[in-house]
Amino acid sequence: MKILVMGLPGSGKTTLAQQLQKKLKCVWFNEDEIRHHVSRDLTDLAKDQVEQATRLGRLCDIVLRTNRYTIADGVCPTAEARQAFKPTFIIWMATVKDSDYQGFESPDYVHLNIDSWNYDINDIVKIIRQYAEHT
């Protein structure tokens, strides 16, 4: 399963992804690290955001060959970028209500919406595993 934890800067994406990685014992890719180490040739322009999502998604696809869960966290600001990533399961961190981030499009559909910092990581893991069993 390829999980995308997405949301605005400061929404807790990385914190949640880190917690999920430990609980699910899976491979986790952080968008900021990938941008810094793998995608240094890209900028923040819209066309490059799609390429960044494509690269991040491809890294996850390679790990999926080992039949393990993968998690990526990132802003993934547009529907086109999310489509390029091709997630199996989307977690939307809706904890930030106001932001200066330009060009962000709220997602039309997510599998799990987290709108509070008071989430239970075990409940989230249970939801992910249940979803995986039924797909």
CSV table of C-alpha atoms in Angstrom, one decimal, residues 45-124:
chain,number,residue,atom,x,y,z
A,45,LEU,CA,7.1,25.9,-9.8
A,46,ALA,CA,3.8,24.1,-10.5
A,47,LYS,CA,5.4,21.9,-13.3
A,48,ASP,CA,8.2,20.9,-10.9
A,49,GLN,CA,5.7,20.0,-8.1
A,50,VAL,CA,4.2,17.4,-10.4
A,51,GLU,CA,7.7,16.0,-11.3
A,52,GLN,CA,8.6,15.9,-7.6
A,53,ALA,CA,5.4,14.0,-6.9
A,54,THR,CA,6.1,11.6,-9.8
A,55,ARG,CA,9.6,10.9,-8.4
A,56,LEU,CA,8.4,10.5,-4.9
A,57,GLY,CA,5.7,8.1,-6.1
A,58,ARG,CA,8.2,6.1,-8.2
A,59,LEU,CA,10.5,5.7,-5.1
A,60,CYS,CA,7.5,4.3,-3.3
A,61,ASP,CA,6.6,2.0,-6.2
A,62,ILE,CA,10.1,0.5,-6.1
A,63,VAL,CA,9.8,-0.3,-2.4
A,64,LEU,CA,6.3,-1.8,-3.0
A,65,ARG,CA,8.0,-4.6,-4.9
A,66,THR,CA,9.0,-5.9,-1.5
A,67,ASN,CA,5.4,-6.1,-0.4
A,68,ARG,CA,5.8,-3.5,2.3
A,69,TYR,CA,3.8,-0.4,3.0
A,70,THR,CA,5.3,2.8,1.9
A,71,ILE,CA,4.6,6.3,3.3
A,72,ALA,CA,5.4,9.6,1.8
A,73,ASP,CA,4.7,12.9,3.4
A,74,GLY,CA,4.5,16.2,1.5
A,75,VAL,CA,2.4,19.2,0.5
A,76,CYS,CA,1.3,17.7,-2.8
A,77,PRO,CA,-0.5,21.0,-3.5
A,78,THR,CA,-2.5,20.2,-6.6
A,79,ALA,CA,-4.8,17.5,-7.9
A,80,GLU,CA,-2.3,17.0,-10.7
A,81,ALA,CA,0.5,16.4,-8.3
A,82,ARG,CA,-1.5,14.0,-6.2
A,83,GLN,CA,-2.5,12.1,-9.4
A,84,ALA,CA,1.2,11.9,-10.4
A,85,PHE,CA,2.1,10.4,-7.1
A,86,LYS,CA,-0.7,7.7,-7.5
A,87,PRO,CA,-1.5,7.0,-3.8
A,88,THR,CA,-3.4,4.0,-2.6
A,89,PHE,CA,-4.4,5.8,0.6
A,90,ILE,CA,-4.5,9.6,1.3
A,91,ILE,CA,-4.4,11.1,4.7
A,92,TRP,CA,-5.3,14.8,4.7
A,93,MET,CA,-3.8,16.7,7.6
A,94,ALA,CA,-6.4,19.5,7.8
A,95,THR,CA,-5.0,20.9,11.0
A,96,VAL,CA,-3.8,24.2,9.5
A,97,LYS,CA,-6.7,26.5,8.6
A,98,ASP,CA,-4.9,29.6,7.3
A,99,SER,CA,-1.7,29.7,5.2
A,100,ASP,CA,0.3,31.9,2.8
A,101,TYR,CA,1.0,28.8,0.7
A,102,GLN,CA,0.3,29.9,-2.9
A,103,GLY,CA,-1.5,27.5,-5.3
A,104,PHE,CA,-2.7,24.9,-2.8
A,105,GLU,CA,-5.8,23.1,-3.8
A,106,SER,CA,-7.7,21.3,-1.1
A,107,PRO,CA,-8.3,17.7,-2.1
A,108,ASP,CA,-11.7,16.6,-3.4
A,109,TYR,CA,-11.3,13.1,-1.9
A,110,VAL,CA,-9.2,11.6,0.9
A,111,HIS,CA,-9.4,8.3,2.7
A,112,LEU,CA,-8.8,9.8,6.1
A,113,ASN,CA,-9.2,13.5,7.2
A,114,ILE,CA,-7.3,14.5,10.4
A,115,ASP,CA,-8.5,17.9,11.6
A,116,SER,CA,-7.1,17.8,15.2
A,117,TRP,CA,-3.8,17.4,16.8
A,118,ASN,CA,-5.5,15.0,19.3
A,119,TYR,CA,-5.5,11.9,17.1
A,120,ASP,CA,-4.8,8.4,18.2
A,121,ILE,CA,-2.1,6.8,16.2
A,122,ASN,CA,-3.4,3.3,16.9
A,123,ASP,CA,-6.8,4.2,15.5
A,124,ILE,CA,-5.2,5.5,12.3
